[in-house]
Amino acid sequence: MASELERVMGERRSVRSFTDEAPPDDALERVLAAAITAPSASNKQPWRFFVVANRERIDAMAEAVKRAVERIAVHIPSESEAAFRRYGEYFVRFEAAPRVIVPIHRPQRALSHLVDAEIDSDLRERVTAMESDSGLVSTSLALMNLLLAAHETGLGASVMTGPLVAADELEQLLGVPPGWSIVALVPIGYPAEQPASPGRKPLDKAIRWLR
Ligand SMILES: Cc1cc2nc3c(=O)[nH]c(=O)nc-3n(C[C@H](O)[C@H](O)[C@H](O)COP(=O)(O)O)c2cc1C
């Protein structure tokens, strides 16, 4: 029999359509409290969460993403343009939400400031990439918690990285501090849809046992 946790994990869906009712601040704080129980590299908790609770600002974010999609569309071959524009609409779905959570992360910086100038440049790059990935992975784990907690408390949400085609403009609009980067946009609210599962590949396609 599935555990309670397995039930919640199995039921959760990416929600992209919302009622007009804005969730109360304490409901959002509850899912964010669940988010930050996530593990993080060296327990650095390299995340912050902006909660965008202002319609004009959400609209301005959506406009920035639409402009970036237009700038990209110019460089898509004409036979693929219609498909790209449909894909571009998928980047702007956060527009429909009453609230948008914006998780940001920063690199972990535990090792790169310790290594001396003689280190091989490839190895230095690996260290830097590891530090950046550690911040990103930690914040992604927090996002999974957030999605599960949202579902469990009757909210709907999804994680969207498509809007990051406009990451520079979004960072400016939101006042993201130097050294930090947006991980995704997370529209959240009361669901106005109950999406069916898009399914998963069979487990044996996802696993490689190395015995
Ligand atoms: C890293 C990541 C990026 C995603 N980006 C988008 C996006 O830009 N727009 C969108 O509508 N959904 C986005 N999604 C949601 C996925 O489409 C969704 O998780 C997937 O289709 C599986 O559906 P489910 O979450 O309901 O199981 C993203 C999901 C992840 C994990």
Short mmCIF file of C-alpha atoms and ligand atoms in Angstrom, two decimals:
data_model
loop_
_atom_site.label_atom_id
_atom_site.label_comp_id
_atom_site.label_asym_id
_atom_site.label_seq_id
_atom_site.Cartn_x
_atom_site.Cartn_y
_atom_site.Cartn_z
CA MET A 1 0.00 0.00 0.00
CA ALA A 2 1.32 3.46 -0.87
CA SER A 3 2.45 5.57 2.07
CA GLU A 4 0.95 9.01 2.65
CA LEU A 5 4.09 10.57 1.19
CA GLU A 6 3.94 8.36 -1.91
CA ARG A 7 0.28 9.31 -2.37
CA VAL A 8 1.12 13.03 -2.27
CA MET A 9 4.07 12.54 -4.64
CA GLY A 10 1.92 10.55 -7.05
CA GLU A 11 -1.00 13.01 -7.00
CA ARG A 12 0.98 16.24 -7.40
CA ARG A 13 0.68 17.82 -10.83
CA SER A 14 2.07 20.95 -12.42
CA VAL A 15 -0.76 23.46 -12.16
CA ARG A 16 -0.79 26.37 -14.62
CA SER A 17 -4.35 27.62 -14.31
CA PHE A 18 -5.65 29.34 -11.17
CA THR A 19 -8.75 30.89 -9.64
CA ASP A 20 -8.65 34.67 -9.03
CA GLU A 21 -8.52 34.15 -5.27
CA ALA A 22 -5.07 34.96 -3.89
CA PRO A 23 -3.77 32.53 -1.26
CA PRO A 24 -3.26 34.16 2.14
CA ASP A 25 0.31 35.09 3.08
CA ASP A 26 0.38 32.50 5.88
CA ALA A 27 -0.52 29.69 3.44
CA LEU A 28 2.48 30.71 1.31
CA GLU A 29 4.71 30.99 4.37
CA ARG A 30 3.68 27.46 5.30
CA VAL A 31 4.81 26.01 1.96
CA LEU A 32 8.02 28.06 2.13
CA ALA A 33 8.67 26.73 5.65
CA ALA A 34 8.36 23.22 4.17
CA ALA A 35 10.67 24.23 1.30
CA ILE A 36 13.53 25.24 3.58
CA THR A 37 13.54 21.93 5.45
CA ALA A 38 15.42 20.65 2.36
CA PRO A 39 19.00 19.46 2.67
CA SER A 40 21.66 21.76 1.23
CA ALA A 41 25.38 21.42 0.51
CA SER A 42 27.25 22.00 3.80
CA ASN A 43 23.89 23.19 5.14
CA LYS A 44 24.63 26.59 3.55
CA GLN A 45 20.94 27.05 2.60
CA PRO A 46 22.02 28.99 -0.51
CA TRP A 47 18.48 30.11 -1.36
CA ARG A 48 16.15 33.06 -1.02
CA PHE A 49 12.53 33.19 -2.16
CA PHE A 50 10.90 36.32 -3.53
CA VAL A 51 7.11 36.23 -3.35
CA VAL A 52 5.70 38.43 -6.09
CA ALA A 53 2.30 39.54 -4.84
CA ASN A 54 1.62 42.41 -7.19
CA ARG A 55 -0.32 42.07 -10.46
CA GLU A 56 1.57 44.87 -12.26
CA ARG A 57 4.90 43.27 -11.47
CA ILE A 58 3.75 39.82 -12.63
CA ASP A 59 2.50 41.41 -15.87
CA ALA A 60 5.83 43.21 -16.33
CA MET A 61 7.66 39.89 -15.85
CA ALA A 62 5.42 38.23 -18.45
CA GLU A 63 6.04 41.11 -20.90
CA ALA A 64 9.81 40.67 -20.45
CA VAL A 65 9.50 36.95 -21.27
CA LYS A 66 7.32 37.68 -24.32
CA ARG A 67 9.92 40.16 -25.60
CA ALA A 68 12.69 37.56 -25.18
CA VAL A 69 10.57 34.97 -27.04
CA GLU A 70 10.14 37.49 -29.90
CA ARG A 71 13.90 38.13 -30.00
CA ILE A 72 14.52 34.38 -30.24
CA ALA A 73 11.75 33.81 -32.83
CA VAL A 74 13.66 35.94 -35.34
CA HIS A 75 16.38 33.27 -35.30
CA ILE A 76 14.14 30.21 -35.69
CA PRO A 77 13.77 28.75 -39.22
CA SER A 78 10.32 29.55 -40.62
CA GLU A 79 9.24 25.88 -40.73
CA SER A 80 9.81 25.62 -36.95
CA GLU A 81 8.49 29.05 -35.98
CA ALA A 82 4.90 28.03 -35.21
CA ALA A 83 6.12 25.19 -32.98
CA PHE A 84 8.53 27.55 -31.24
CA ARG A 85 5.77 30.10 -30.60
CA ARG A 86 3.62 27.39 -28.99
CA TYR A 87 6.63 26.48 -26.86
CA GLY A 88 7.09 30.18 -26.05
CA GLU A 89 3.50 30.34 -24.73
CA TYR A 90 4.50 27.62 -22.29
CA PHE A 91 7.13 30.03 -20.90
CA VAL A 92 4.53 32.66 -19.98
CA ARG A 93 1.97 30.51 -18.20
CA PHE A 94 3.00 31.97 -14.82
CA GLU A 95 1.10 35.10 -15.91
CA ALA A 96 -2.18 33.42 -14.85
CA ALA A 97 -1.16 33.05 -11.21
CA PRO A 98 -2.14 35.41 -8.35
CA ARG A 99 1.30 34.91 -6.79
CA VAL A 100 4.69 33.97 -8.24
CA ILE A 101 7.45 32.64 -6.02
CA VAL A 102 10.92 33.32 -7.41
CA PRO A 103 13.64 31.14 -5.88
CA ILE A 104 17.17 32.47 -6.29
CA HIS A 105 20.43 30.73 -5.47
CA ARG A 106 24.10 31.52 -5.14
CA PRO A 107 27.18 29.33 -5.52
CA GLN A 108 28.42 27.66 -2.39
CA ARG A 109 31.97 29.23 -2.36
CA ALA A 110 33.58 26.77 0.04
CA LEU A 111 36.61 25.74 -2.01
CA SER A 112 37.35 28.17 -4.86
CA HIS A 113 38.71 30.84 -2.51
CA LEU A 114 41.05 28.28 -0.87
CA VAL A 115 42.84 26.88 -3.94
CA ASP A 116 46.06 28.65 -4.98
CA ALA A 117 46.81 30.33 -8.33
CA GLU A 118 48.85 27.33 -9.56
CA ILE A 119 45.86 25.02 -9.91
CA ASP A 120 45.23 23.69 -13.40
CA SER A 121 42.58 25.88 -15.08
CA ASP A 122 40.33 22.90 -15.98
CA LEU A 123 40.33 21.80 -12.37
CA ARG A 124 39.57 25.36 -11.21
CA GLU A 125 36.61 25.40 -13.58
CA ARG A 126 35.40 22.09 -12.16
CA VAL A 127 35.60 23.50 -8.63
CA THR A 128 33.65 26.59 -9.64
CA ALA A 129 31.03 24.51 -11.48
CA MET A 130 30.68 22.18 -8.48
CA GLU A 131 30.06 25.19 -6.22
CA SER A 132 27.45 26.63 -8.53
CA ASP A 133 25.75 23.25 -9.04
CA SER A 134 25.64 22.74 -5.28
CA GLY A 135 23.60 25.93 -4.84
CA LEU A 136 21.31 25.04 -7.71
CA VAL A 137 20.75 21.44 -6.60
CA SER A 138 20.07 22.52 -3.00
CA THR A 139 17.50 25.07 -4.13
CA SER A 140 15.90 22.53 -6.49
CA LEU A 141 15.42 20.16 -3.56
CA ALA A 142 13.70 22.97 -1.67
CA LEU A 143 11.42 23.47 -4.68
CA MET A 144 10.34 19.83 -4.65
CA ASN A 145 9.37 20.23 -0.99
CA LEU A 146 7.49 23.37 -1.91
CA LEU A 147 5.52 21.63 -4.68
CA LEU A 148 4.55 18.73 -2.40
CA ALA A 149 3.56 21.03 0.47
CA ALA A 150 1.52 23.19 -1.91
CA HIS A 151 -0.39 20.17 -3.17
CA GLU A 152 -0.93 18.82 0.32
CA THR A 153 -2.42 22.14 1.49
CA GLY A 154 -4.80 22.52 -1.46
CA LEU A 155 -2.68 24.90 -3.51
CA GLY A 156 -1.46 24.32 -7.05
CA ALA A 157 1.96 25.30 -8.38
CA SER A 158 4.53 24.47 -11.00
CA VAL A 159 8.21 25.09 -11.56
CA MET A 160 9.01 26.98 -14.79
CA THR A 161 12.47 27.49 -16.24
CA GLY A 162 11.24 28.56 -19.70
CA PRO A 163 10.89 32.19 -18.48
CA LEU A 164 14.65 32.21 -17.82
CA VAL A 165 15.12 33.16 -21.48
CA ALA A 166 14.52 36.61 -19.96
CA ALA A 167 16.65 35.99 -16.85
CA ASP A 168 18.57 39.28 -17.10
CA GLU A 169 15.42 41.41 -17.38
CA LEU A 170 13.68 39.41 -14.64
CA GLU A 171 16.65 39.85 -12.30
CA GLN A 172 16.55 43.58 -12.91
CA LEU A 173 12.77 43.82 -12.44
CA LEU A 174 12.95 41.93 -9.15
CA GLY A 175 16.13 43.48 -7.79
CA VAL A 176 18.04 40.19 -7.49
CA PRO A 177 21.28 40.93 -5.60
CA PRO A 178 24.65 40.57 -7.40
CA GLY A 179 26.01 37.01 -7.25
CA TRP A 180 22.54 35.47 -7.08
CA SER A 181 20.61 33.88 -9.98
CA ILE A 182 16.97 33.00 -10.53
CA VAL A 183 16.41 29.23 -10.44
CA ALA A 184 12.86 29.21 -11.87
CA LEU A 185 9.51 30.94 -11.59
CA VAL A 186 6.90 29.18 -9.45
CA PRO A 187 3.34 30.33 -10.11
CA ILE A 188 1.13 29.40 -7.16
CA GLY A 189 -2.54 29.75 -6.23
CA TYR A 190 -5.75 27.79 -5.96
CA PRO A 191 -6.00 25.36 -8.90
CA ALA A 192 -8.58 26.01 -11.62
CA GLU A 193 -7.65 22.73 -13.32
CA GLN A 194 -6.94 19.16 -12.34
CA PRO A 195 -4.41 18.07 -14.94
CA ALA A 196 -4.06 14.40 -15.77
CA SER A 197 -0.63 12.92 -15.29
CA PRO A 198 1.44 13.18 -18.48
CA GLY A 199 2.87 9.80 -17.44
CA ARG A 200 6.37 8.56 -16.79
CA LYS A 201 8.71 6.24 -18.65
CA PRO A 202 8.92 2.77 -17.12
CA LEU A 203 11.21 2.53 -14.10
CA ASP A 204 13.62 0.17 -15.85
CA LYS A 205 14.33 2.92 -18.43
CA ALA A 206 15.41 5.26 -15.62
CA ILE A 207 17.68 2.91 -13.70
CA ARG A 208 21.15 1.57 -14.47
CA TRP A 209 22.30 -0.91 -11.83
CA LEU A 210 26.10 -1.04 -11.65
CA ARG A 211 26.64 -4.20 -9.63
C1 LIG B 1 13.04 22.20 -14.39
C2 LIG B 1 11.61 22.28 -14.88
C3 LIG B 1 11.25 23.27 -15.78
C4 LIG B 1 9.93 23.40 -16.21
N1 LIG B 1 9.58 24.45 -17.02
C5 LIG B 1 8.29 24.65 -17.35
C6 LIG B 1 7.91 25.78 -18.11
O1 LIG B 1 8.72 26.62 -18.50
N2 LIG B 1 6.59 25.95 -18.40
C7 LIG B 1 5.65 25.05 -17.97
O2 LIG B 1 4.46 25.28 -18.26
N3 LIG B 1 5.99 23.94 -17.25
C8 LIG B 1 7.28 23.73 -16.92
N4 LIG B 1 7.64 22.62 -16.18
C9 LIG B 1 6.63 21.63 -15.76
C10 LIG B 1 6.78 20.32 -16.57
O3 LIG B 1 6.25 20.51 -17.86
C11 LIG B 1 6.07 19.18 -15.81
O4 LIG B 1 6.71 18.97 -14.57
C12 LIG B 1 6.08 17.87 -16.59
O5 LIG B 1 5.36 17.98 -17.80
C13 LIG B 1 5.51 16.72 -15.77
O6 LIG B 1 4.19 17.03 -15.35
P1 LIG B 1 3.78 16.97 -13.80
O7 LIG B 1 4.65 17.96 -13.09
O8 LIG B 1 2.32 17.33 -13.73
O9 LIG B 1 4.06 15.58 -13.33
C14 LIG B 1 8.95 22.48 -15.76
C15 LIG B 1 9.32 21.47 -14.86
C16 LIG B 1 10.62 21.37 -14.42
C17 LIG B 1 10.99 20.30 -13.42
#
